[in-house]
Short mmCIF file of N, CA and C in Angstrom, two decimals:
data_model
loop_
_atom_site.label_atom_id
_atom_site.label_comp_id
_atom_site.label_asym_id
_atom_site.label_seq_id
_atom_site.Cartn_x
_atom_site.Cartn_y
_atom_site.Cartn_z
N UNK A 1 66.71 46.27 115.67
CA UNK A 1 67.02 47.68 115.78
C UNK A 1 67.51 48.24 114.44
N UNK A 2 68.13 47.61 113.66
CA UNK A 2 68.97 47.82 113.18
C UNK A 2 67.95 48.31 111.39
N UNK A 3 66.37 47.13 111.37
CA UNK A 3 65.75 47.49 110.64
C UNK A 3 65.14 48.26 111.23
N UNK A 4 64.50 48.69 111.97
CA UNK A 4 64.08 50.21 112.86
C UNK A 4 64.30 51.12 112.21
N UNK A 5 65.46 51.25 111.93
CA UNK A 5 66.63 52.46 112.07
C UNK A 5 66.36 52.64 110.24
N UNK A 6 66.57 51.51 109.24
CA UNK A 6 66.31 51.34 108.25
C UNK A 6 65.08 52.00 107.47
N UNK A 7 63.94 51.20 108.56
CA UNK A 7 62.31 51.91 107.98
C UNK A 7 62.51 53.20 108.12
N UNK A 8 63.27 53.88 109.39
CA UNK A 8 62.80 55.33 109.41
C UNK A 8 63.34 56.18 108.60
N UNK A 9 64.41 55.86 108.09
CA UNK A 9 65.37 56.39 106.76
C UNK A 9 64.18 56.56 106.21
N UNK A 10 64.00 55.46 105.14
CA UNK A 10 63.45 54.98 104.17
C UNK A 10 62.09 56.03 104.41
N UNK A 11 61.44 56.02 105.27
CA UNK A 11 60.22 56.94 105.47
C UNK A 11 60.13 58.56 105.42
N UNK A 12 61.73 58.86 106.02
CA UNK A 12 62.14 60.17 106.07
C UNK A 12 62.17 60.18 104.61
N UNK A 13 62.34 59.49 103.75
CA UNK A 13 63.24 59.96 102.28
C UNK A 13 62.14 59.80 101.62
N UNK A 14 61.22 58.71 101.76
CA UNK A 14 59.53 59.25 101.35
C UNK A 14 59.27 60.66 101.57
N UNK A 15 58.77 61.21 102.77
CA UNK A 15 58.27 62.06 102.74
C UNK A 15 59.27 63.47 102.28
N UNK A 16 60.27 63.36 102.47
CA UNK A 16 61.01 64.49 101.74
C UNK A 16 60.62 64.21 100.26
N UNK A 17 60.40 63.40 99.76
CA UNK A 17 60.18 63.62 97.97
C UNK A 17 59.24 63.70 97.89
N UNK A 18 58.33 63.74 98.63
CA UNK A 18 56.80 64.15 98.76
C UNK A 18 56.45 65.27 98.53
N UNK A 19 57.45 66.19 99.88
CA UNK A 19 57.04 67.02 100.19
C UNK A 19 57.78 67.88 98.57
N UNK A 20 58.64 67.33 98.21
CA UNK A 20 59.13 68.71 97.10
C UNK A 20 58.86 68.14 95.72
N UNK A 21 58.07 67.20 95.37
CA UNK A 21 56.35 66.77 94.43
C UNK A 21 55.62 67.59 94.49
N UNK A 22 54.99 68.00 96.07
CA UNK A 22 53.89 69.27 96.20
C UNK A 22 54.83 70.68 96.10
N UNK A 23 55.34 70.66 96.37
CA UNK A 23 55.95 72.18 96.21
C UNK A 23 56.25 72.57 94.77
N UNK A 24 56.28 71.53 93.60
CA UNK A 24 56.39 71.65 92.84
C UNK A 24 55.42 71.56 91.55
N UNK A 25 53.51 71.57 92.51
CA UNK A 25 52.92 71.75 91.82
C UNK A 25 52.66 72.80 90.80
N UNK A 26 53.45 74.03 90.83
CA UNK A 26 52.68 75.05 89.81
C UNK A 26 53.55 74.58 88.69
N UNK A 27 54.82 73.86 89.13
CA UNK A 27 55.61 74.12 87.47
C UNK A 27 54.98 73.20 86.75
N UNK A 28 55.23 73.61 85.27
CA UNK A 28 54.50 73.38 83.97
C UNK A 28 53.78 74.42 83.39
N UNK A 29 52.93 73.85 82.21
CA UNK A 29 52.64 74.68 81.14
C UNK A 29 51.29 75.42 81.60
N UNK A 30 51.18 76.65 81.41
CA UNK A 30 49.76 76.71 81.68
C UNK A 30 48.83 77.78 80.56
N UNK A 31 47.82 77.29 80.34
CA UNK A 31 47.35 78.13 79.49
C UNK A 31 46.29 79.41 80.22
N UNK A 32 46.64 81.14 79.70
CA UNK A 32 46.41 81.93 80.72
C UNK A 32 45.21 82.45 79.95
N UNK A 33 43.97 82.61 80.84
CA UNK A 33 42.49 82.85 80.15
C UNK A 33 42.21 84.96 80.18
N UNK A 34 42.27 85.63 79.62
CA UNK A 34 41.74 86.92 79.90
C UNK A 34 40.76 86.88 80.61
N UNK A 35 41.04 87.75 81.53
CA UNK A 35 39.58 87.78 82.92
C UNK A 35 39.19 88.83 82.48
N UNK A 36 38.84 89.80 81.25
CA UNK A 36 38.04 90.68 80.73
C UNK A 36 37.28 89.89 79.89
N UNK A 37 38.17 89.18 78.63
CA UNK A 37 37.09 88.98 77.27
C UNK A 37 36.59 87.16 77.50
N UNK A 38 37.51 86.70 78.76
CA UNK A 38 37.39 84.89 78.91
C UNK A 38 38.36 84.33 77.40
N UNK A 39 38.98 84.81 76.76
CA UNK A 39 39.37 84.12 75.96
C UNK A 39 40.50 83.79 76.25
N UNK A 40 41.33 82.47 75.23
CA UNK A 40 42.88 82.23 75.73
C UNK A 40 43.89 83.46 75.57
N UNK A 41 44.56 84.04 76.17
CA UNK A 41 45.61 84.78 75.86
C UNK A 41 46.97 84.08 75.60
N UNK A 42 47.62 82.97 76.48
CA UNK A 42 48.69 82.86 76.00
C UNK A 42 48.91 81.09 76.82
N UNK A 43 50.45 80.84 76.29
CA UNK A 43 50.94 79.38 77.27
C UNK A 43 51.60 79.87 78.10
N UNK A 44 52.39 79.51 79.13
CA UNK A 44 53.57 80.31 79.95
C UNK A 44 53.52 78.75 80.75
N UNK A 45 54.89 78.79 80.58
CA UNK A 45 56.15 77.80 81.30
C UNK A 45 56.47 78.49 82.25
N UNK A 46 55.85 77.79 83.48
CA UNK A 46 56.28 77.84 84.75
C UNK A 46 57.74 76.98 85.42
N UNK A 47 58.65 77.46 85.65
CA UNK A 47 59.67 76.84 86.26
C UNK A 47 59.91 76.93 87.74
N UNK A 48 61.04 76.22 88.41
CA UNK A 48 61.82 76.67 89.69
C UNK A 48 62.87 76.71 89.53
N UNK A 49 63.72 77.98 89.84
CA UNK A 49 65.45 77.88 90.33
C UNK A 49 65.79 78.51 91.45
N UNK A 50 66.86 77.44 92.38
CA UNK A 50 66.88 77.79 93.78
C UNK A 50 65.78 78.11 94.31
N UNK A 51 64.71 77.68 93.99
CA UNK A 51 63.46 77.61 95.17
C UNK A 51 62.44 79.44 95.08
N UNK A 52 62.66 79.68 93.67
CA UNK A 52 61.54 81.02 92.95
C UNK A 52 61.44 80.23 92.04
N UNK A 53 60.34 81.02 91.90
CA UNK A 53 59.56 80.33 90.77
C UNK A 53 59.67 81.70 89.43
N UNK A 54 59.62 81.16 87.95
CA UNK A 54 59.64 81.83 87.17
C UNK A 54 58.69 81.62 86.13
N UNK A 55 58.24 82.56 85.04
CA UNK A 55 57.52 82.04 83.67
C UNK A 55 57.97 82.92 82.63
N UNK A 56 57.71 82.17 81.20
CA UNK A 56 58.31 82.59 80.01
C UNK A 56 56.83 82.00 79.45
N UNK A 57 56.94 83.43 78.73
CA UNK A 57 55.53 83.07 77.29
C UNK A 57 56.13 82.35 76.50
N UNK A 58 55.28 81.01 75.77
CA UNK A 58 55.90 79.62 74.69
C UNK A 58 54.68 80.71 73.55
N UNK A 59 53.72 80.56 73.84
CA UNK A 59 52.48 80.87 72.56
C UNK A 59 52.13 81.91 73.12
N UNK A 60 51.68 82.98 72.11
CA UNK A 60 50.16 83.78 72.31
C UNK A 60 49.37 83.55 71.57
N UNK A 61 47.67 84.27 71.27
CA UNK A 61 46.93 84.48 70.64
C UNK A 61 46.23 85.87 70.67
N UNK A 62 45.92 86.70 69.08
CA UNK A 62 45.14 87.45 69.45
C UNK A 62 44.14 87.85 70.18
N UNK A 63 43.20 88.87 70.17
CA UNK A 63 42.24 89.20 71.05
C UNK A 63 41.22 88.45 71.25
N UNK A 64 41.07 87.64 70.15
CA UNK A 64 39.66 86.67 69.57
C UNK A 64 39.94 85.47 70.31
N UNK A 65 41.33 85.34 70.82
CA UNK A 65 41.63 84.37 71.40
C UNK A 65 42.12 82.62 70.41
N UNK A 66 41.31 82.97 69.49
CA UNK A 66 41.90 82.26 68.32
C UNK A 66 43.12 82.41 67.45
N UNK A 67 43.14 83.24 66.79
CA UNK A 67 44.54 83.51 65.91
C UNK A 67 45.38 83.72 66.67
N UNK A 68 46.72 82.92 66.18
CA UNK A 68 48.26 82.91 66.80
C UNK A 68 48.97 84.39 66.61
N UNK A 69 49.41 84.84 67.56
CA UNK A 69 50.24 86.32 67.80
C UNK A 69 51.63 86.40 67.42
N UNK A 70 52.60 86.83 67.55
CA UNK A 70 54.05 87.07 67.52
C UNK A 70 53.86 88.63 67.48
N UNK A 71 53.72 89.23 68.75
CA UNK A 71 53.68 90.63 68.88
C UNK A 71 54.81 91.06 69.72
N UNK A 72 55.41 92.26 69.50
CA UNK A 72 56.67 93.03 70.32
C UNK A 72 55.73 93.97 71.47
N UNK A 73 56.38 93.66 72.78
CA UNK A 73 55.64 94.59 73.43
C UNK A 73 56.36 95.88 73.33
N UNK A 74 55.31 96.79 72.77
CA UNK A 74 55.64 97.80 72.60
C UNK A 74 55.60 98.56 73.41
N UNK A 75 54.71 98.41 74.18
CA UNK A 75 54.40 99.21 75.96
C UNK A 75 55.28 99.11 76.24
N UNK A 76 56.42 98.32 76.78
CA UNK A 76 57.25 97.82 77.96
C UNK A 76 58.48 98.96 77.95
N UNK A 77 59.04 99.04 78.98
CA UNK A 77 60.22 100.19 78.79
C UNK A 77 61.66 99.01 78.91
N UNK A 78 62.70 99.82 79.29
CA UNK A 78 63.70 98.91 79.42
C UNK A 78 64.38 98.05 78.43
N UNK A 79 65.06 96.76 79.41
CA UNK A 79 64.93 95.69 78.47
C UNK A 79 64.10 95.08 77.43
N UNK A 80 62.88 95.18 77.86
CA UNK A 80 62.21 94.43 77.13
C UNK A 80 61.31 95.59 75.87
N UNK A 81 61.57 96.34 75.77
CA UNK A 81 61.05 97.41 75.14
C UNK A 81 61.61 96.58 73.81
N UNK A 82 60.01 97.01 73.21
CA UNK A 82 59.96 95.99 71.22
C UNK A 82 60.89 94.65 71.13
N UNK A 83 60.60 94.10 71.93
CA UNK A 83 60.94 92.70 72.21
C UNK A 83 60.06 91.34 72.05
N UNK A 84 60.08 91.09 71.28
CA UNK A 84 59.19 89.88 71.20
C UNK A 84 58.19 89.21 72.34
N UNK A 85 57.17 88.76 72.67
CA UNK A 85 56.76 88.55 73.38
C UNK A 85 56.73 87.43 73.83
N UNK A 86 56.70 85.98 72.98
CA UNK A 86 56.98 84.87 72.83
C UNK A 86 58.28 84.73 73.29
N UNK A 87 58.59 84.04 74.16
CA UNK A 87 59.99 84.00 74.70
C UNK A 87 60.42 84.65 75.96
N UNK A 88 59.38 85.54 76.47
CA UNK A 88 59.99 86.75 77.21
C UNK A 88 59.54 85.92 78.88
N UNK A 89 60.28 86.33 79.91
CA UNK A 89 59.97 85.93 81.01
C UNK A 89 58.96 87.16 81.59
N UNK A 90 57.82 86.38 82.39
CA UNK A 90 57.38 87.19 82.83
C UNK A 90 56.65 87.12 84.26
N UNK A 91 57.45 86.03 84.74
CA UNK A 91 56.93 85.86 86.14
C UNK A 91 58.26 86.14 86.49
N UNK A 92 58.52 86.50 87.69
CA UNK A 92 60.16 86.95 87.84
C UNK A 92 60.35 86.99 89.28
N UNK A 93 60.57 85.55 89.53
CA UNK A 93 61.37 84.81 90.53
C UNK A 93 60.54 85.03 92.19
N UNK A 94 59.19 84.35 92.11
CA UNK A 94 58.70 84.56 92.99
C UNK A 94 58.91 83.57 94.44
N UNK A 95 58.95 84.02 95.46
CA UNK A 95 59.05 83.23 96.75
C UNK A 95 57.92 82.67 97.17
N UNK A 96 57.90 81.72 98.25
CA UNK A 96 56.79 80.51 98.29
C UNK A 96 56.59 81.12 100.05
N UNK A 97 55.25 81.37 100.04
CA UNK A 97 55.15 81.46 101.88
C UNK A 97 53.88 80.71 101.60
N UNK A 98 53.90 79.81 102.35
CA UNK A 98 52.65 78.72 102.57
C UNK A 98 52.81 77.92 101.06
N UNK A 99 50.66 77.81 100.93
CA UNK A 99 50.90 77.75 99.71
C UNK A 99 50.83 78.77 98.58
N UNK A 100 51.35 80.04 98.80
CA UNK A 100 51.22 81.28 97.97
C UNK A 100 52.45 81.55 97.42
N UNK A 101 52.63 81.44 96.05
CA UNK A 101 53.69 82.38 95.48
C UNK A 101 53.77 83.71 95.61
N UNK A 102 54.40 84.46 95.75
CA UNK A 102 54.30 85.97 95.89
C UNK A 102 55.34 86.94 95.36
N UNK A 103 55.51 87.81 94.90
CA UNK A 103 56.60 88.88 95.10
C UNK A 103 56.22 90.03 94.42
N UNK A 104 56.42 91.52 94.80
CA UNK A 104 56.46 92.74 94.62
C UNK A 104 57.05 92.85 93.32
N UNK A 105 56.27 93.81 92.18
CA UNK A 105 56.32 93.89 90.85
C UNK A 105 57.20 92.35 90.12
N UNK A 106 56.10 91.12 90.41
CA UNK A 106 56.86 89.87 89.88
C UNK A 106 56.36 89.42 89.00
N UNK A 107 55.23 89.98 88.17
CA UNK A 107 54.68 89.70 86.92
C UNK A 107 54.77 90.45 86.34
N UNK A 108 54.62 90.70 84.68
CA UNK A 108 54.82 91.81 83.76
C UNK A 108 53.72 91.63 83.15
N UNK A 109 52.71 92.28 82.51
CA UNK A 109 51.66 91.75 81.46
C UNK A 109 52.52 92.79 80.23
N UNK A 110 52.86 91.91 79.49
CA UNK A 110 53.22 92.94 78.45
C UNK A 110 52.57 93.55 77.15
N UNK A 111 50.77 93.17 77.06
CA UNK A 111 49.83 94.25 76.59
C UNK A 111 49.81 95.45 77.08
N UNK A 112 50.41 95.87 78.53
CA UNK A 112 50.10 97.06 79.22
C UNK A 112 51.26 97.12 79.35
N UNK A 113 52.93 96.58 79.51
CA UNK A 113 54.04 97.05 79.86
C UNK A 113 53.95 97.60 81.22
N UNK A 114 53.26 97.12 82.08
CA UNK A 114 53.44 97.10 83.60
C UNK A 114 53.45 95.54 84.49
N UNK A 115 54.46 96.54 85.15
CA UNK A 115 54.78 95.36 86.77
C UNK A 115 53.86 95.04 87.36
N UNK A 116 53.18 94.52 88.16
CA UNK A 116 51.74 94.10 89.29
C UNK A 116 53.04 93.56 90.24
N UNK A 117 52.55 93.70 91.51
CA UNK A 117 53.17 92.59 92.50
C UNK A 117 51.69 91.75 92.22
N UNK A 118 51.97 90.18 92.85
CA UNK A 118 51.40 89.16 92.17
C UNK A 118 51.56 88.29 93.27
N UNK A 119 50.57 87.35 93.37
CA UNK A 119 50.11 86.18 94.07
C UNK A 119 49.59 85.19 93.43
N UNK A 120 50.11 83.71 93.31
CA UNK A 120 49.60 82.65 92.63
C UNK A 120 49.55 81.68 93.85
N UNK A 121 48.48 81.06 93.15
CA UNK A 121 48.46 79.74 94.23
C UNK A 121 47.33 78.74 93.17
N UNK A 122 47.75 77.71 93.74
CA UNK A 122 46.66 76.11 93.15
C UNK A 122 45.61 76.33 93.98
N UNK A 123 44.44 76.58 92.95
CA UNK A 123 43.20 76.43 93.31
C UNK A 123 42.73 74.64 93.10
N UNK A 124 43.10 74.14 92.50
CA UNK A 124 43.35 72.22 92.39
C UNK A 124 44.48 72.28 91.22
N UNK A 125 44.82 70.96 91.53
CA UNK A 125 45.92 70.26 90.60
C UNK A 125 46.13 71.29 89.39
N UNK A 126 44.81 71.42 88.24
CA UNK A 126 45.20 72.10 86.86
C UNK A 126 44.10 73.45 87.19
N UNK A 127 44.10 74.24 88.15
CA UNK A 127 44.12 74.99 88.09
C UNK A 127 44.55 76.32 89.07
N UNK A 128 45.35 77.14 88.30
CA UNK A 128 45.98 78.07 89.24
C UNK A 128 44.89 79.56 88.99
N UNK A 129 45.33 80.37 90.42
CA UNK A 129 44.82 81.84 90.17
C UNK A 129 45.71 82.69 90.31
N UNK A 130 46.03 83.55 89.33
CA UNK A 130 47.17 84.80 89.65
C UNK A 130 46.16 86.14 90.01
N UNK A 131 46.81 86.42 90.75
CA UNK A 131 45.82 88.12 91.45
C UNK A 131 47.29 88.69 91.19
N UNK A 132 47.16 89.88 89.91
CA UNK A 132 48.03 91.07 90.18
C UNK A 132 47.53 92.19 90.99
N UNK A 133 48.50 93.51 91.41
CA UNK A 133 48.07 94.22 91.80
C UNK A 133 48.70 95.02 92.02
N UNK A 134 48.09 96.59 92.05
CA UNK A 134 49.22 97.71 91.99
C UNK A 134 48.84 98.25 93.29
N UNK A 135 49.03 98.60 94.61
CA UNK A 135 48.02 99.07 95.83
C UNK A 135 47.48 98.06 96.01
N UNK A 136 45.95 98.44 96.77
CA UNK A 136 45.17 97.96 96.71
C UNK A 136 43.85 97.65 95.51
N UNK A 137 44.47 97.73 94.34
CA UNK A 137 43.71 97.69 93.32
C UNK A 137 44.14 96.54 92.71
N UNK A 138 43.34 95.58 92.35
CA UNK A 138 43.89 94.49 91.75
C UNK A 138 42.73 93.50 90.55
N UNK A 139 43.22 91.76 90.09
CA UNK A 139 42.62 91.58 89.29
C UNK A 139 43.17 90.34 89.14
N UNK A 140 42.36 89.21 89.00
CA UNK A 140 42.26 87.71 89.23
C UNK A 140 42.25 87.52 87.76
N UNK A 141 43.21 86.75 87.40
CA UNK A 141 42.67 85.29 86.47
C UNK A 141 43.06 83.75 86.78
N UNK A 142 42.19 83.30 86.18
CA UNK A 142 42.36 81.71 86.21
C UNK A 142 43.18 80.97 84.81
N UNK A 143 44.19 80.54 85.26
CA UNK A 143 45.09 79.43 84.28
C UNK A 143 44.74 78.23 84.73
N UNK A 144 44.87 77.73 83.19
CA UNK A 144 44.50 76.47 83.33
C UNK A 144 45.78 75.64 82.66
N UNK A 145 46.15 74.16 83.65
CA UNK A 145 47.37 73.40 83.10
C UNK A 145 47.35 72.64 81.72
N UNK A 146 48.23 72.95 80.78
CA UNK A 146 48.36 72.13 79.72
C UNK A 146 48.89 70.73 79.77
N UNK A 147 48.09 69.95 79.30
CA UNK A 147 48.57 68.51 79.51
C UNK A 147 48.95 68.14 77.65
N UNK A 148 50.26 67.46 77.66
CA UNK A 148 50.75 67.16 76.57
C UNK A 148 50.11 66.12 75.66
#
């Protein structure tokens, strides 16, 4: 009985670290592709605290997708108004229903200095899709995970 009681621990505590392994697939690096020109736009560090998820731009690149950026978004109002872009958070603390990240104005693109509410989810392991959207008007890209 007594190992009974043992295995089922032991199995419960498997699958609890299982389960928050998968829940913790989006965090990491991801590199974000323009769904107008296909080129790289930027890296963004995906995190979790208390169970939202967040991102901060590490790199950009110009339009060409090649040359390295260090641009102030100048669009943006607020805080972040002529603020560096590199560094800046811009996923902002999204909640998990299923497997969908979600939340109302929770991305920033700061070429345009607007909010989208936003939906991410793992399309496989290294690759995610963010759909912003203002209404019903919206706009998909595909990130892809950086491996070190």
């Amino acid at each position: 009985m007594k190992r009974f009681k043992l295995s089922m621990l032991l199995l419960a505590a498997l699958l609890f670290a299982v389960g928050q392994v998968v829940g913790q697939d989006v965090v990491g690096k991801w590199k974000t592709i323009d769904d107008e020109s296909g080129n790289q736009k930027s890296i963004v560090q995906l995190w979790m605290i208390g169970g939202k998820l967040y991102g901060k731009v590490l790199q950009t690149w110009d339009d060409d997708g090649v040359t390295p950026t260090d641009k102030l978004c100048d669009k943006c109002t607020g805080a972040n108004k002529d603020k560096r872009v590199i560094g800046m958070t811009i996923v902002l603390g999204l909640g998990k229903s299923g497997d969908i990240w979600k939340g109302k104005k929770g991305i920033l693109d700061p070429k345009k200095g607007t909010y989208y509410d936003v939906k991410i989810w793992l399309e496989d392991p290294n690759t995610l899709t963010v759909r912003g959207s203002i209404g019903p008007i919206g706009r998909k890209q595909t990130w892809h995970r950086v491996t070190d």
